[in-house]
Structures are given as structure tokens and as C-alpha cells.
Amino acid sequence: MIQAIAFYLFAIVVILSAGMTIASRNPVHSVMWLILAFFNAAGLMILVGAEFIAMLLVIVYVGAVAVLFLFVVMMLDIDFTELRAGVARYFGIGLALAVALAAEVMIAVGAWSTGPIQLARRAAPIDDAVPNIQAIGNLLYTRYLFVFEGAGLVLLVAMIGAIVLTHRQRGGVKAQNISRQNARRPQDATRNTQPVVGGGVEI
């Protein structure tokens, strides 16, 4: 009984917070609703016994991605008038996407009601006695090793590409000398003085 109550509680909060993430006019509020959705999704993962996925949701998505979004949104100077104009401009495309997603959800619910499809068992058969963390590790580093390494390579290329695209040569900026910084001694970096009371500051 308590499992059903917890499931419906987490599921309702996830749906409501996801809706508020889209409907909120303030981007900061949207990020906060997104964090709430992640926490409740982690609760759902714990209910189904996937505690590793739940910890990933909290540590990776809430602790890194959502906080990064929050800092970026707070640092940006967002013109809400222009933002609302952009939403109104693409309202037709957004409505078409919403209808398509709703149709996909209805098709998925209909397919699920006809009976479960054991796709996961076919793709990655595992023993029920093996914990999910060990099962994920065994699959990632044995059967799907090359796919896992390929995904890491794609992320590395994306990171390097983002650095290259955002790197700019600015004039008037002194270049950093790494070797000089490493060779500097502590006694050259600080100086102990005995200032005289009322003598001012020596420049």
C-alpha cells in the first residue's frame, strides 16, 4: 500500500513540475521546477529498485547539469519581451510538436496495455540475483564496450569543438606564461613590511 502511495505521489509531482518547467515565464523558476522533477524521478527509480539510476539523477543532473543551467540563466541578461515574441512566432510549430508527442504517448499506452514486451531481456539478458549496478557495469564493459567508448569519444569531440568555437583572440589581453608562474618562488610573491603609523602607503 505504501509503495502505491509513494508511486502516485512521485509520479504526480513529476508531471506537475515538468509542466511548470515549460509553463513558467521566469527561466530561473523553470530550472527550479526542473530540479524538483529530477528529485521525484529519482524517487521513482528507487521504487523500481534502480538505486544507481536514482543516484545518477541526483548527482549528475541535479548536482551538475541543473545547477549549471541555473547559473547560466541567472548570468544571462534575458529580454522577456523578445522571449515572448519568439514563443508567439513559433506557436504553430510548437503546437504541432505537442500534438505529435501526445499521439506518441497514446500509442505507447495502448501498446503497453496489450502486454509487456521484454525488449530489455532480449537485448541484455541478466540474472535477477545480480544487483543493477553490477549488471550495468558488466554490460557496459563487456558487451557494449565499443558503443560505450564511442559515446565517450563523441562527447570528447563535442567538448573540444565547443572550446574551439568559443575561443577568441582578444586584443590588449596579456598572455599567460605558465612556466614563469611555476618558477616563481614564495619569497618573490610576498613581502613583509613594518608600516609606520600615519605614514601612508608606499607605492
CSV table of C-alpha atoms in Angstrom, one decimal:
chain,number,residue,atom,x,y,z
A,1,MET,CA,0.0,0.0,0.0
A,2,ILE,CA,2.8,2.4,0.9
A,3,GLN,CA,4.5,1.6,-2.3
A,4,ALA,CA,1.5,2.6,-4.4
A,5,ILE,CA,1.0,5.8,-2.4
A,6,ALA,CA,4.7,6.8,-2.9
A,7,PHE,CA,4.5,5.9,-6.6
A,8,TYR,CA,1.5,8.1,-7.3
A,9,LEU,CA,2.9,10.9,-5.2
A,10,PHE,CA,6.2,10.9,-7.1
A,11,ALA,CA,4.5,10.5,-10.4
A,12,ILE,CA,2.1,13.3,-9.9
A,13,VAL,CA,4.8,15.7,-8.7
A,14,VAL,CA,7.0,14.8,-11.7
A,15,ILE,CA,4.2,15.5,-14.1
A,16,LEU,CA,3.2,18.8,-12.4
A,17,SER,CA,6.8,20.0,-12.1
A,18,ALA,CA,7.5,19.1,-15.7
A,19,GLY,CA,4.5,21.1,-16.8
A,20,MET,CA,5.6,24.0,-14.7
A,21,THR,CA,9.0,23.8,-16.2
A,22,ILE,CA,7.5,24.6,-19.6
A,23,ALA,CA,4.8,27.0,-18.4
A,24,SER,CA,6.9,29.2,-16.1
A,25,ARG,CA,7.7,32.6,-17.6
A,26,ASN,CA,10.7,33.1,-15.4
A,27,PRO,CA,13.7,30.9,-16.6
A,28,VAL,CA,15.0,30.7,-13.0
A,29,HIS,CA,11.7,29.3,-11.9
A,30,SER,CA,11.8,26.8,-14.8
A,31,VAL,CA,15.2,25.5,-13.6
A,32,MET,CA,13.9,25.1,-10.1
A,33,TRP,CA,10.9,23.1,-11.3
A,34,LEU,CA,13.2,21.0,-13.4
A,35,ILE,CA,15.3,20.2,-10.3
A,36,LEU,CA,12.1,19.2,-8.4
A,37,ALA,CA,11.2,16.9,-11.4
A,38,PHE,CA,14.7,15.3,-11.2
A,39,PHE,CA,14.3,14.6,-7.5
A,40,ASN,CA,10.9,12.9,-7.9
A,41,ALA,CA,12.1,10.9,-10.9
A,42,ALA,CA,14.9,9.7,-8.6
A,43,GLY,CA,12.3,8.6,-6.1
A,44,LEU,CA,10.5,6.6,-8.9
A,45,MET,CA,13.8,4.9,-9.8
A,46,ILE,CA,14.3,3.9,-6.1
A,47,LEU,CA,10.8,2.4,-6.1
A,48,VAL,CA,11.6,0.1,-9.0
A,49,GLY,CA,14.9,-0.9,-7.5
A,50,ALA,CA,17.2,1.1,-9.7
A,51,GLU,CA,19.0,2.9,-7.0
A,52,PHE,CA,22.1,3.5,-9.2
A,53,ILE,CA,20.0,5.4,-11.7
A,54,ALA,CA,18.4,7.4,-8.9
A,55,MET,CA,21.8,8.5,-7.6
A,56,LEU,CA,22.9,9.4,-11.1
A,57,LEU,CA,19.8,11.6,-11.5
A,58,VAL,CA,20.6,13.4,-8.2
A,59,ILE,CA,24.3,13.7,-8.5
A,60,VAL,CA,24.7,14.3,-12.3
A,61,TYR,CA,21.5,16.0,-13.3
A,62,VAL,CA,20.7,18.0,-10.2
A,63,GLY,CA,24.2,18.5,-8.9
A,64,ALA,CA,25.8,19.4,-12.2
A,65,VAL,CA,23.5,20.0,-15.2
A,66,ALA,CA,20.6,21.7,-13.4
A,67,VAL,CA,22.9,23.9,-11.3
A,68,LEU,CA,24.9,24.8,-14.4
A,69,PHE,CA,21.6,25.8,-16.1
A,70,LEU,CA,20.7,27.9,-13.1
A,71,PHE,CA,23.9,29.8,-13.1
A,72,VAL,CA,23.8,30.4,-16.8
A,73,VAL,CA,20.3,31.6,-16.7
A,74,MET,CA,21.0,33.9,-13.8
A,75,MET,CA,24.1,35.4,-15.5
A,76,LEU,CA,22.3,36.0,-18.8
A,77,ASP,CA,20.6,39.3,-19.5
A,78,ILE,CA,17.3,37.9,-20.8
A,79,ASP,CA,14.8,40.2,-22.6
A,80,PHE,CA,11.5,38.7,-21.6
A,81,THR,CA,9.6,40.8,-24.2
A,82,GLU,CA,11.7,39.3,-27.0
A,83,LEU,CA,11.4,35.9,-25.5
A,84,ARG,CA,7.6,36.1,-25.5
A,85,ALA,CA,7.7,37.3,-29.1
A,86,GLY,CA,9.8,34.3,-30.1
A,87,VAL,CA,7.3,32.0,-28.4
A,88,ALA,CA,4.4,33.6,-30.3
A,89,ARG,CA,6.3,33.3,-33.6
A,90,TYR,CA,6.8,29.6,-33.3
A,91,PHE,CA,3.5,28.8,-31.7
A,92,GLY,CA,2.3,26.7,-34.7
A,93,ILE,CA,5.4,24.6,-34.8
A,94,GLY,CA,5.2,24.0,-31.0
A,95,LEU,CA,1.6,23.1,-31.2
A,96,ALA,CA,2.3,20.5,-34.0
A,97,LEU,CA,5.1,19.0,-31.9
A,98,ALA,CA,2.9,18.9,-28.8
A,99,VAL,CA,0.2,17.0,-30.8
A,100,ALA,CA,2.8,14.6,-32.2
A,101,LEU,CA,4.1,13.9,-28.7
A,102,ALA,CA,0.6,13.4,-27.3
A,103,ALA,CA,-0.1,10.9,-30.1
A,104,GLU,CA,3.1,9.0,-29.3
A,105,VAL,CA,2.2,8.8,-25.7
A,106,MET,CA,-1.3,7.4,-26.5
A,107,ILE,CA,0.3,4.9,-28.9
A,108,ALA,CA,2.8,3.9,-26.2
A,109,VAL,CA,0.0,3.5,-23.6
A,110,GLY,CA,-2.0,1.4,-26.0
A,111,ALA,CA,1.0,-0.8,-26.8
A,112,TRP,CA,1.7,-1.2,-23.1
A,113,SER,CA,-1.9,-2.2,-22.2
A,114,THR,CA,-1.7,-5.1,-24.7
A,115,GLY,CA,1.1,-6.7,-22.8
A,116,PRO,CA,4.7,-6.2,-21.9
A,117,ILE,CA,7.5,-6.6,-24.5
A,118,GLN,CA,10.7,-8.0,-23.0
A,119,LEU,CA,13.0,-5.9,-25.1
A,120,ALA,CA,15.4,-5.4,-22.4
A,121,ARG,CA,15.7,-9.1,-21.7
A,122,ARG,CA,16.4,-9.8,-25.4
A,123,ALA,CA,19.0,-7.0,-25.7
A,124,ALA,CA,20.8,-7.6,-22.4
A,125,PRO,CA,19.7,-10.8,-20.6
A,126,ILE,CA,20.9,-10.7,-17.0
A,127,ASP,CA,20.4,-12.7,-13.8
A,128,ASP,CA,17.8,-11.4,-11.4
A,129,ALA,CA,20.1,-12.1,-8.5
A,130,VAL,CA,22.7,-9.6,-9.8
A,131,PRO,CA,22.5,-6.1,-8.4
A,132,ASN,CA,21.7,-3.4,-11.0
A,133,ILE,CA,25.0,-1.6,-10.5
A,134,GLN,CA,26.9,-4.7,-11.2
A,135,ALA,CA,24.7,-5.6,-14.1
A,136,ILE,CA,25.1,-2.2,-15.7
A,137,GLY,CA,28.9,-2.4,-15.3
A,138,ASN,CA,29.1,-5.9,-16.7
A,139,LEU,CA,27.1,-4.8,-19.8
A,140,LEU,CA,28.9,-1.5,-20.4
A,141,TYR,CA,32.4,-3.0,-20.1
A,142,THR,CA,31.8,-6.3,-21.9
A,143,ARG,CA,29.0,-6.5,-24.4
A,144,TYR,CA,28.6,-2.8,-25.1
A,145,LEU,CA,32.3,-1.7,-24.6
A,146,PHE,CA,32.8,-0.3,-28.1
A,147,VAL,CA,29.5,1.5,-28.0
A,148,PHE,CA,30.4,3.0,-24.6
A,149,GLU,CA,33.8,4.1,-25.8
A,150,GLY,CA,32.3,5.6,-29.0
A,151,ALA,CA,29.8,7.6,-26.9
A,152,GLY,CA,32.8,8.9,-24.8
A,153,LEU,CA,34.7,9.8,-28.0
A,154,VAL,CA,31.7,11.7,-29.4
A,155,LEU,CA,31.4,13.7,-26.1
A,156,LEU,CA,35.1,14.4,-26.2
A,157,VAL,CA,34.9,15.7,-29.7
A,158,ALA,CA,31.8,17.8,-28.8
A,159,MET,CA,33.7,19.3,-25.8
A,160,ILE,CA,36.8,20.2,-28.0
A,161,GLY,CA,34.5,21.7,-30.6
A,162,ALA,CA,32.8,23.9,-28.0
A,163,ILE,CA,36.1,25.1,-26.7
A,164,VAL,CA,37.4,25.9,-30.3
A,165,LEU,CA,34.2,27.7,-31.2
A,166,THR,CA,34.1,29.8,-28.1
A,167,HIS,CA,37.9,30.6,-28.0
A,168,ARG,CA,38.6,34.1,-29.2
A,169,GLN,CA,41.8,36.1,-29.6
A,170,ARG,CA,41.2,39.4,-27.7
A,171,GLY,CA,43.5,42.3,-28.2
A,172,GLY,CA,45.1,44.0,-25.2
A,173,VAL,CA,45.0,40.9,-23.0
A,174,LYS,CA,48.3,39.8,-21.6
A,175,ALA,CA,49.1,36.2,-22.4
A,176,GLN,CA,49.6,33.7,-19.5
A,177,ASN,CA,53.1,32.4,-19.0
A,178,ILE,CA,52.7,29.1,-17.3
A,179,SER,CA,56.5,28.3,-16.9
A,180,ARG,CA,57.1,31.7,-15.3
A,181,GLN,CA,54.2,31.2,-12.9
A,182,ASN,CA,55.5,27.7,-11.9
A,183,ALA,CA,59.1,29.0,-11.4
A,184,ARG,CA,58.1,31.8,-9.1
A,185,ARG,CA,59.3,31.4,-5.5
A,186,PRO,CA,57.2,32.1,-2.4
A,187,GLN,CA,59.7,34.8,-1.2
A,188,ASP,CA,59.2,36.6,-4.5
A,189,ALA,CA,55.4,36.6,-4.3
A,190,THR,CA,55.1,38.3,-0.9
A,191,ARG,CA,56.9,41.0,1.1
A,192,ASN,CA,56.8,41.6,4.8
A,193,THR,CA,56.9,45.3,5.9
A,194,GLN,CA,56.6,47.2,9.1
A,195,PRO,CA,54.5,50.3,8.1
A,196,VAL,CA,54.7,53.4,10.3
A,197,VAL,CA,51.5,54.6,11.9
A,198,GLY,CA,50.2,57.5,9.8
A,199,GLY,CA,53.0,57.1,7.2
A,200,GLY,CA,50.6,56.2,4.4
A,201,VAL,CA,51.2,53.6,1.7
A,202,GLU,CA,54.4,53.2,-0.3
A,203,ILE,CA,53.8,52.7,-4.0
